[in-house]
């Protein structure tokens, strides 16, 4: 096919050959993953000779190929597929072709392009694309996705204050209001309420919390976690306010991966800001146990490695003679999990 295509002097013949080969491969492979890129590439080269429904099919193939490429860390290739698909979509819209949910499809392509720019280190381009998407009519899930990507971009380039503004604005759209610079006395009161709550119910209560299924709260948590690092640098009181709020809310809604990070933040507050090292240690232990209830191995490793760094700092002020030792077993490493052995601790 490549030989015949190269030999064809007429542009139309080359394009039509690619179209024919792409359609034939699609018919015999039914878009199986191993041929997805080949089929899509041929049809993209022959797109000038495709009409109507075939353009719709090719648009879908570009979206699937882009998603597959980004999963394989082929970010530049993924970006090209997303751009090609978006161009096809705009072409269909301009021709008045009837489409199902063109706005959602456009969002998928635009977010894909922005995510690829982010992964390729093109921060300015990704930020510009995110801001453009935010001007569109988005549903709650889309708003959260583009906001967290934008905040990640801004955090990496050190635009922490701007990241906080974007995050707080999105939280307000999601029905949760925070001030960038909350009152210090209010913050101290919130911390005390959290302390009284955990002392009253006991740290083991955390271990028995149900799994959270409140999608609205999970969306808010995802944005709050994205703001976490920027707020630490630009608005530390905001960081504490969000952590305290999420800590108390967790007792109402249950636990999930996102809220586990807020519990981790609360443990740090107990230990670093309030001096309750033993309590911080106990909460940290419960977070480790909690992480094992979730299937996400990457999340488990992130939580456990963070706790391995923090637990010794919290336990030493309580008893200097206790020296925790942590072991990473070969079997656990193979599973992407961390096994903990603490000598002398119950």
mmCIF file of C-alpha atoms in Angstrom:
data_model
loop_
_atom_site.group_PDB
_atom_site.id
_atom_site.type_symbol
_atom_site.label_atom_id
_atom_site.label_comp_id
_atom_site.label_asym_id
_atom_site.label_seq_id
_atom_site.Cartn_x
_atom_site.Cartn_y
_atom_site.Cartn_z
ATOM 1 C CA UNK A 1 0.000 0.000 0.000
ATOM 2 C CA UNK A 2 2.786 2.422 0.912
ATOM 3 C CA UNK A 3 4.576 1.571 -2.317
ATOM 4 C CA UNK A 4 1.515 2.106 -4.483
ATOM 5 C CA UNK A 5 0.649 5.321 -2.634
ATOM 6 C CA UNK A 6 4.127 6.733 -3.153
ATOM 7 C CA UNK A 7 4.054 5.768 -6.820
ATOM 8 C CA UNK A 8 0.732 7.429 -7.473
ATOM 9 C CA UNK A 9 1.470 10.810 -8.989
ATOM 10 C CA UNK A 10 -2.060 12.103 -8.695
ATOM 11 C CA UNK A 11 -2.946 13.486 -5.265
ATOM 12 C CA UNK A 12 -6.544 12.376 -5.629
ATOM 13 C CA UNK A 13 -5.466 8.805 -6.421
ATOM 14 C CA UNK A 14 -3.212 8.697 -3.364
ATOM 15 C CA UNK A 15 -5.979 9.978 -1.123
ATOM 16 C CA UNK A 16 -8.495 7.557 -2.590
ATOM 17 C CA UNK A 17 -6.085 4.658 -2.126
ATOM 18 C CA UNK A 18 -5.681 5.541 1.555
ATOM 19 C CA UNK A 19 -9.471 5.815 1.865
ATOM 20 C CA UNK A 20 -10.036 2.402 0.276
ATOM 21 C CA UNK A 21 -7.373 0.702 2.392
ATOM 22 C CA UNK A 22 -8.661 2.338 5.569
ATOM 23 C CA UNK A 23 -12.241 1.261 4.892
ATOM 24 C CA UNK A 24 -11.137 -2.277 4.013
ATOM 25 C CA UNK A 25 -9.040 -2.607 7.188
ATOM 26 C CA UNK A 26 -11.906 -1.228 9.251
ATOM 27 C CA UNK A 27 -14.260 -3.813 7.763
ATOM 28 C CA UNK A 28 -12.009 -6.777 8.583
ATOM 29 C CA UNK A 29 -10.619 -5.634 11.949
ATOM 30 C CA UNK A 30 -13.683 -3.900 13.462
ATOM 31 C CA UNK A 31 -11.455 -1.231 15.122
ATOM 32 C CA UNK A 32 -9.478 -3.751 17.192
ATOM 33 C CA UNK A 33 -6.804 -1.963 19.204
ATOM 34 C CA UNK A 34 -3.851 -3.451 17.344
ATOM 35 C CA UNK A 35 -5.038 -1.845 14.071
ATOM 36 C CA UNK A 36 -6.668 1.319 15.390
ATOM 37 C CA UNK A 37 -3.764 3.644 14.577
ATOM 38 C CA UNK A 38 -3.233 2.154 11.097
ATOM 39 C CA UNK A 39 -6.914 2.372 10.173
ATOM 40 C CA UNK A 40 -7.236 5.929 11.498
ATOM 41 C CA UNK A 41 -4.050 7.108 9.766
ATOM 42 C CA UNK A 42 -5.177 5.772 6.376
ATOM 43 C CA UNK A 43 -8.630 7.299 6.682
ATOM 44 C CA UNK A 44 -7.179 10.638 7.847
ATOM 45 C CA UNK A 45 -5.007 10.718 4.709
ATOM 46 C CA UNK A 46 -8.049 9.884 2.593
ATOM 47 C CA UNK A 47 -10.522 12.133 4.408
ATOM 48 C CA UNK A 48 -11.007 14.362 1.340
ATOM 49 C CA UNK A 49 -12.777 11.452 -0.340
ATOM 50 C CA UNK A 50 -15.033 10.609 2.622
ATOM 51 C CA UNK A 51 -18.610 11.826 2.946
ATOM 52 C CA UNK A 52 -21.365 12.100 5.594
ATOM 53 C CA UNK A 53 -21.468 9.148 7.929
ATOM 54 C CA UNK A 54 -17.884 8.192 7.178
ATOM 55 C CA UNK A 55 -16.713 11.573 8.495
ATOM 56 C CA UNK A 56 -18.638 10.881 11.709
ATOM 57 C CA UNK A 57 -16.993 7.460 11.985
ATOM 58 C CA UNK A 58 -13.558 8.951 11.362
ATOM 59 C CA UNK A 59 -14.173 11.568 14.025
ATOM 60 C CA UNK A 60 -14.889 8.780 16.526
ATOM 61 C CA UNK A 61 -11.801 6.867 15.415
ATOM 62 C CA UNK A 62 -9.627 9.917 16.030
ATOM 63 C CA UNK A 63 -11.050 10.276 19.536
ATOM 64 C CA UNK A 64 -10.385 6.595 20.298
ATOM 65 C CA UNK A 65 -6.899 6.770 18.781
ATOM 66 C CA UNK A 66 -6.114 9.906 20.788
ATOM 67 C CA UNK A 67 -7.239 8.251 24.014
ATOM 68 C CA UNK A 68 -5.227 5.135 23.231
ATOM 69 C CA UNK A 69 -2.131 7.166 22.334
ATOM 70 C CA UNK A 70 -2.285 9.220 25.523
ATOM 71 C CA UNK A 71 -2.516 6.015 27.575
ATOM 72 C CA UNK A 72 0.656 4.847 25.803
ATOM 73 C CA UNK A 73 2.441 8.157 26.610
ATOM 74 C CA UNK A 74 2.495 9.057 22.893
ATOM 75 C CA UNK A 75 1.368 12.570 23.736
ATOM 76 C CA UNK A 76 2.376 14.339 20.505
ATOM 77 C CA UNK A 77 0.581 11.701 18.431
ATOM 78 C CA UNK A 78 -2.472 11.877 20.688
ATOM 79 C CA UNK A 79 -2.585 15.638 20.260
ATOM 80 C CA UNK A 80 -2.590 15.246 16.465
ATOM 81 C CA UNK A 81 -5.497 12.790 16.625
ATOM 82 C CA UNK A 82 -7.504 15.124 18.870
ATOM 83 C CA UNK A 83 -6.832 18.079 16.556
ATOM 84 C CA UNK A 84 -7.861 16.045 13.526
ATOM 85 C CA UNK A 85 -11.049 14.928 15.244
ATOM 86 C CA UNK A 86 -11.935 18.469 16.313
ATOM 87 C CA UNK A 87 -11.410 19.688 12.751
ATOM 88 C CA UNK A 88 -13.787 16.984 11.477
ATOM 89 C CA UNK A 89 -16.366 17.897 14.105
ATOM 90 C CA UNK A 90 -16.272 21.586 13.162
ATOM 91 C CA UNK A 91 -16.595 20.615 9.508
ATOM 92 C CA UNK A 92 -19.728 18.585 10.242
ATOM 93 C CA UNK A 93 -21.224 21.366 12.382
ATOM 94 C CA UNK A 94 -20.627 23.952 9.644
ATOM 95 C CA UNK A 95 -22.352 21.678 7.114
ATOM 96 C CA UNK A 96 -25.347 21.303 9.435
ATOM 97 C CA UNK A 97 -24.892 17.540 9.741
ATOM 98 C CA UNK A 98 -27.102 16.104 12.554
ATOM 99 C CA UNK A 99 -24.944 14.983 15.489
ATOM 100 C CA UNK A 100 -25.579 13.585 18.960
ATOM 101 C CA UNK A 101 -24.129 15.808 21.727
ATOM 102 C CA UNK A 102 -21.653 17.799 19.590
ATOM 103 C CA UNK A 103 -20.864 19.981 22.613
ATOM 104 C CA UNK A 104 -19.705 17.001 24.674
ATOM 105 C CA UNK A 105 -17.650 15.653 21.776
ATOM 106 C CA UNK A 106 -16.044 19.052 21.259
ATOM 107 C CA UNK A 107 -15.190 19.182 24.965
ATOM 108 C CA UNK A 108 -13.512 15.755 24.794
ATOM 109 C CA UNK A 109 -11.321 16.868 21.893
ATOM 110 C CA UNK A 110 -10.457 20.247 23.421
ATOM 111 C CA UNK A 111 -9.631 18.785 26.834
ATOM 112 C CA UNK A 112 -7.560 16.080 25.147
ATOM 113 C CA UNK A 113 -5.537 18.719 23.274
ATOM 114 C CA UNK A 114 -5.025 20.727 26.468
ATOM 115 C CA UNK A 115 -4.016 17.629 28.453
ATOM 116 C CA UNK A 116 -1.473 16.669 25.776
ATOM 117 C CA UNK A 117 -0.036 20.199 25.844
ATOM 118 C CA UNK A 118 0.294 19.853 29.623
ATOM 119 C CA UNK A 119 2.060 16.495 29.337
ATOM 120 C CA UNK A 120 4.369 17.845 26.630
ATOM 121 C CA UNK A 121 5.424 20.701 28.929
ATOM 122 C CA UNK A 122 3.594 23.346 26.887
ATOM 123 C CA UNK A 123 2.144 25.040 29.978
ATOM 124 C CA UNK A 124 1.199 28.342 28.368
ATOM 125 C CA UNK A 125 -0.658 26.608 25.563
ATOM 126 C CA UNK A 126 -2.475 24.281 27.954
ATOM 127 C CA UNK A 127 -3.515 27.164 30.225
ATOM 128 C CA UNK A 128 -4.826 29.165 27.259
ATOM 129 C CA UNK A 129 -6.824 26.156 26.059
ATOM 130 C CA UNK A 130 -8.283 25.543 29.533
ATOM 131 C CA UNK A 131 -9.366 29.161 29.897
ATOM 132 C CA UNK A 132 -11.058 28.963 26.491
ATOM 133 C CA UNK A 133 -12.930 25.804 27.516
ATOM 134 C CA UNK A 134 -14.072 27.418 30.771
ATOM 135 C CA UNK A 135 -15.882 30.087 28.751
ATOM 136 C CA UNK A 136 -18.166 27.395 27.305
ATOM 137 C CA UNK A 137 -21.342 25.878 28.717
ATOM 138 C CA UNK A 138 -20.044 22.950 30.808
ATOM 139 C CA UNK A 139 -21.696 20.382 33.019
ATOM 140 C CA UNK A 140 -20.421 19.734 36.546
ATOM 141 C CA UNK A 141 -18.086 16.898 35.612
ATOM 142 C CA UNK A 142 -16.568 18.844 32.713
ATOM 143 C CA UNK A 143 -16.107 21.927 34.889
ATOM 144 C CA UNK A 144 -14.179 19.884 37.465
ATOM 145 C CA UNK A 145 -11.990 18.187 34.830
ATOM 146 C CA UNK A 146 -10.869 21.382 33.125
ATOM 147 C CA UNK A 147 -10.463 23.281 36.421
ATOM 148 C CA UNK A 148 -8.166 20.659 37.948
ATOM 149 C CA UNK A 149 -6.049 20.564 34.775
ATOM 150 C CA UNK A 150 -5.795 24.361 34.777
ATOM 151 C CA UNK A 151 -4.804 24.417 38.457
ATOM 152 C CA UNK A 152 -2.142 21.766 37.859
ATOM 153 C CA UNK A 153 -0.676 23.908 35.080
ATOM 154 C CA UNK A 154 -0.693 27.060 37.192
ATOM 155 C CA UNK A 155 0.775 25.281 40.196
ATOM 156 C CA UNK A 156 3.724 23.979 38.156
ATOM 157 C CA UNK A 157 4.638 27.446 36.867
ATOM 158 C CA UNK A 158 4.255 28.940 40.366
ATOM 159 C CA UNK A 159 1.034 30.859 39.721
ATOM 160 C CA UNK A 160 -0.350 29.680 43.065
ATOM 161 C CA UNK A 161 -2.519 32.708 43.823
ATOM 162 C CA UNK A 162 -4.202 32.548 40.427
ATOM 163 C CA UNK A 163 -4.744 28.795 40.839
ATOM 164 C CA UNK A 164 -6.500 29.433 44.156
ATOM 165 C CA UNK A 165 -8.774 32.050 42.594
ATOM 166 C CA UNK A 166 -9.790 29.673 39.806
ATOM 167 C CA UNK A 167 -10.381 26.840 42.275
ATOM 168 C CA UNK A 168 -12.444 28.907 44.710
ATOM 169 C CA UNK A 169 -14.510 30.255 41.806
ATOM 170 C CA UNK A 170 -15.244 26.708 40.613
ATOM 171 C CA UNK A 171 -16.130 25.562 44.133
ATOM 172 C CA UNK A 172 -18.657 28.384 44.332
ATOM 173 C CA UNK A 173 -20.224 27.179 41.063
ATOM 174 C CA UNK A 174 -20.396 23.727 42.675
ATOM 175 C CA UNK A 175 -22.246 25.174 45.670
ATOM 176 C CA UNK A 176 -19.368 25.473 48.161
ATOM 177 C CA UNK A 177 -18.143 28.924 49.251
ATOM 178 C CA UNK A 178 -14.650 29.600 50.626
ATOM 179 C CA UNK A 179 -12.840 32.899 51.114
ATOM 180 C CA UNK A 180 -9.259 33.258 49.913
ATOM 181 C CA UNK A 181 -8.279 34.880 53.203
ATOM 182 C CA UNK A 182 -10.567 33.505 55.947
ATOM 183 C CA UNK A 183 -10.627 34.972 59.448
ATOM 184 C CA UNK A 184 -7.898 33.587 61.740
ATOM 185 C CA UNK A 185 -10.212 33.192 64.733
ATOM 186 C CA UNK A 186 -12.654 31.264 62.582
ATOM 187 C CA UNK A 187 -9.835 28.983 61.461
ATOM 188 C CA UNK A 188 -8.769 28.332 65.044
ATOM 189 C CA UNK A 189 -12.366 27.569 66.016
ATOM 190 C CA UNK A 190 -12.682 25.100 63.135
ATOM 191 C CA UNK A 191 -9.480 23.356 64.206
ATOM 192 C CA UNK A 192 -10.761 23.054 67.773
ATOM 193 C CA UNK A 193 -14.085 21.627 66.569
ATOM 194 C CA UNK A 194 -12.238 19.002 64.526
ATOM 195 C CA UNK A 195 -10.099 18.129 67.543
ATOM 196 C CA UNK A 196 -13.142 17.766 69.795
ATOM 197 C CA UNK A 197 -14.890 15.644 67.171
ATOM 198 C CA UNK A 198 -12.093 13.099 66.808
ATOM 199 C CA UNK A 199 -11.482 12.924 70.564
ATOM 200 C CA UNK A 200 -15.181 12.255 71.081
ATOM 201 C CA UNK A 201 -15.695 9.550 68.455
ATOM 202 C CA UNK A 202 -12.189 8.038 68.468
ATOM 203 C CA UNK A 203 -9.805 7.519 65.560
ATOM 204 C CA UNK A 204 -11.090 3.987 64.909
ATOM 205 C CA UNK A 205 -14.351 5.550 63.740
ATOM 206 C CA UNK A 206 -12.491 6.568 60.586
ATOM 207 C CA UNK A 207 -11.721 2.939 59.834
ATOM 208 C CA UNK A 208 -15.421 2.058 59.923
ATOM 209 C CA UNK A 209 -16.722 4.881 57.734
ATOM 210 C CA UNK A 210 -18.784 3.800 54.697
ATOM 211 C CA UNK A 211 -17.608 4.406 51.150
ATOM 212 C CA UNK A 212 -18.812 7.795 49.904
ATOM 213 C CA UNK A 213 -21.173 7.780 46.902
ATOM 214 C CA UNK A 214 -22.192 11.452 46.929
ATOM 215 C CA UNK A 215 -21.072 12.571 43.456
ATOM 216 C CA UNK A 216 -21.571 16.261 44.195
ATOM 217 C CA UNK A 217 -19.307 16.064 47.251
ATOM 218 C CA UNK A 218 -16.725 14.015 45.359
ATOM 219 C CA UNK A 219 -16.574 16.723 42.681
ATOM 220 C CA UNK A 220 -16.037 19.397 45.317
ATOM 221 C CA UNK A 221 -13.330 17.281 46.962
ATOM 222 C CA UNK A 222 -11.475 16.832 43.681
ATOM 223 C CA UNK A 223 -11.248 20.604 43.225
ATOM 224 C CA UNK A 224 -10.283 21.142 46.875
ATOM 225 C CA UNK A 225 -7.445 18.639 46.548
ATOM 226 C CA UNK A 226 -6.233 20.344 43.379
ATOM 227 C CA UNK A 227 -6.103 23.672 45.258
ATOM 228 C CA UNK A 228 -4.203 22.058 48.142
ATOM 229 C CA UNK A 229 -0.613 22.760 47.016
ATOM 230 C CA UNK A 230 -1.248 26.274 45.611
ATOM 231 C CA UNK A 231 -3.154 27.218 48.787
ATOM 232 C CA UNK A 232 -0.278 25.968 50.955
ATOM 233 C CA UNK A 233 1.997 28.534 49.297
ATOM 234 C CA UNK A 234 -0.363 31.424 48.512
ATOM 235 C CA UNK A 235 -3.260 31.148 51.000
ATOM 236 C CA UNK A 236 -2.344 28.853 53.926
ATOM 237 C CA UNK A 237 -5.444 29.798 55.925
ATOM 238 C CA UNK A 238 -7.589 28.723 52.979
ATOM 239 C CA UNK A 239 -5.787 25.384 52.996
ATOM 240 C CA UNK A 240 -6.594 24.862 56.689
ATOM 241 C CA UNK A 241 -10.220 25.972 56.222
ATOM 242 C CA UNK A 242 -10.796 23.480 53.399
ATOM 243 C CA UNK A 243 -9.141 20.670 55.346
ATOM 244 C CA UNK A 244 -11.228 21.274 58.456
ATOM 245 C CA UNK A 245 -14.432 21.453 56.441
ATOM 246 C CA UNK A 246 -13.643 18.216 54.571
ATOM 247 C CA UNK A 247 -12.707 16.454 57.808
ATOM 248 C CA UNK A 248 -16.071 17.177 59.413
ATOM 249 C CA UNK A 249 -17.955 16.458 56.171
ATOM 250 C CA UNK A 250 -16.323 13.026 55.919
ATOM 251 C CA UNK A 251 -18.186 11.852 59.011
ATOM 252 C CA UNK A 252 -21.459 12.674 57.214
ATOM 253 C CA UNK A 253 -20.736 11.407 53.696
ATOM 254 C CA UNK A 254 -18.218 8.586 54.165
ATOM 255 C CA UNK A 255 -14.713 8.002 52.848
ATOM 256 C CA UNK A 256 -13.110 7.790 49.410
ATOM 257 C CA UNK A 257 -9.671 8.369 47.840
ATOM 258 C CA UNK A 258 -10.152 12.128 47.604
ATOM 259 C CA UNK A 259 -11.311 12.554 51.214
ATOM 260 C CA UNK A 260 -8.385 10.423 52.417
ATOM 261 C CA UNK A 261 -6.035 13.184 51.286
ATOM 262 C CA UNK A 262 -8.048 15.707 53.290
ATOM 263 C CA UNK A 263 -7.793 13.415 56.346
ATOM 264 C CA UNK A 264 -4.060 13.349 55.798
ATOM 265 C CA UNK A 265 -4.079 17.149 55.843
ATOM 266 C CA UNK A 266 -6.047 17.091 59.091
ATOM 267 C CA UNK A 267 -3.498 14.730 60.656
ATOM 268 C CA UNK A 268 -0.758 17.200 59.717
ATOM 269 C CA UNK A 269 -2.743 20.019 61.343
ATOM 270 C CA UNK A 270 -3.159 17.991 64.547
ATOM 271 C CA UNK A 271 0.560 17.299 64.668
ATOM 272 C CA UNK A 272 2.239 20.408 63.247
ATOM 273 C CA UNK A 273 -0.153 23.214 64.132
ATOM 274 C CA UNK A 274 -1.741 21.903 67.338
ATOM 275 C CA UNK A 275 0.991 19.739 68.838
ATOM 276 C CA UNK A 276 -1.171 16.618 69.286
ATOM 277 C CA UNK A 277 1.449 14.242 67.929
ATOM 278 C CA UNK A 278 -0.032 11.019 69.268
ATOM 279 C CA UNK A 279 -3.437 11.898 67.805
ATOM 280 C CA UNK A 280 -1.815 12.783 64.477
ATOM 281 C CA UNK A 281 -0.036 9.440 64.540
ATOM 282 C CA UNK A 282 -3.253 7.535 65.280
ATOM 283 C CA UNK A 283 -5.122 9.310 62.462
ATOM 284 C CA UNK A 284 -2.220 8.566 60.144
ATOM 285 C CA UNK A 285 -2.428 4.881 61.011
ATOM 286 C CA UNK A 286 -6.139 4.842 60.219
ATOM 287 C CA UNK A 287 -5.467 6.495 56.854
ATOM 288 C CA UNK A 288 -3.082 3.660 55.986
ATOM 289 C CA UNK A 289 -5.760 1.112 56.864
ATOM 290 C CA UNK A 290 -8.349 3.077 54.913
ATOM 291 C CA UNK A 291 -6.182 3.165 51.777
ATOM 292 C CA UNK A 292 -6.322 -0.622 51.582
ATOM 293 C CA UNK A 293 -10.086 -0.459 51.008
ATOM 294 C CA UNK A 294 -9.592 1.122 47.581
ATOM 295 C CA UNK A 295 -8.560 -0.612 44.366
ATOM 296 C CA UNK A 296 -6.349 2.211 43.085
ATOM 297 C CA UNK A 297 -2.788 0.931 43.688
ATOM 298 C CA UNK A 298 -1.232 4.279 42.755
ATOM 299 C CA UNK A 299 -3.355 5.973 45.391
ATOM 300 C CA UNK A 300 -2.338 3.383 47.992
ATOM 301 C CA UNK A 301 1.348 3.974 47.318
ATOM 302 C CA UNK A 302 0.960 7.776 47.449
ATOM 303 C CA UNK A 303 -0.845 7.663 50.781
ATOM 304 C CA UNK A 304 1.419 5.068 52.366
ATOM 305 C CA UNK A 305 4.703 6.621 51.290
ATOM 306 C CA UNK A 306 3.540 9.998 52.603
ATOM 307 C CA UNK A 307 2.589 8.447 55.921
ATOM 308 C CA UNK A 308 5.908 6.597 56.178
ATOM 309 C CA UNK A 309 7.646 9.971 56.072
ATOM 310 C CA UNK A 310 5.326 11.586 58.617
ATOM 311 C CA UNK A 311 4.723 8.898 61.251
ATOM 312 C CA UNK A 312 8.256 8.937 62.724
ATOM 313 C CA UNK A 313 8.078 12.735 63.102
ATOM 314 C CA UNK A 314 4.849 12.448 65.088
ATOM 315 C CA UNK A 315 5.793 9.559 67.324
ATOM 316 C CA UNK A 316 9.216 10.814 68.492
ATOM 317 C CA UNK A 317 7.879 13.780 70.515
ATOM 318 C CA UNK A 318 5.700 11.274 72.392
ATOM 319 C CA UNK A 319 8.447 8.796 73.147
ATOM 320 C CA UNK A 320 12.016 9.256 71.929
ATOM 321 C CA UNK A 321 12.867 5.651 72.772
ATOM 322 C CA UNK A 322 10.437 4.331 70.146
ATOM 323 C CA UNK A 323 12.121 3.916 66.798
ATOM 324 C CA UNK A 324 9.703 2.870 64.059
ATOM 325 C CA UNK A 325 11.198 0.740 61.279
ATOM 326 C CA UNK A 326 9.550 0.452 57.903
ATOM 327 C CA UNK A 327 10.166 -2.338 55.441
ATOM 328 C CA UNK A 328 9.259 -2.598 51.772
ATOM 329 C CA UNK A 329 8.978 -6.299 51.035
ATOM 330 C CA UNK A 330 9.835 -7.623 47.584
ATOM 331 C CA UNK A 331 6.386 -9.170 47.210
ATOM 332 C CA UNK A 332 4.693 -5.929 48.209
ATOM 333 C CA UNK A 333 6.853 -3.948 45.826
ATOM 334 C CA UNK A 334 5.821 -6.254 42.997
ATOM 335 C CA UNK A 335 2.187 -5.570 43.853
ATOM 336 C CA UNK A 336 2.764 -1.831 44.082
ATOM 337 C CA UNK A 337 1.936 -1.948 47.790
ATOM 338 C CA UNK A 338 3.901 -1.090 50.902
ATOM 339 C CA UNK A 339 4.152 -3.387 53.873
ATOM 340 C CA UNK A 340 4.824 -1.747 57.211
ATOM 341 C CA UNK A 341 6.559 -3.337 60.196
ATOM 342 C CA UNK A 342 6.719 -1.160 63.305
ATOM 343 C CA UNK A 343 8.941 -2.623 65.985
ATOM 344 C CA UNK A 344 7.938 -1.733 69.513
ATOM 345 C CA UNK A 345 4.633 -0.115 68.542
ATOM 346 C CA UNK A 346 1.165 -1.483 69.032
#
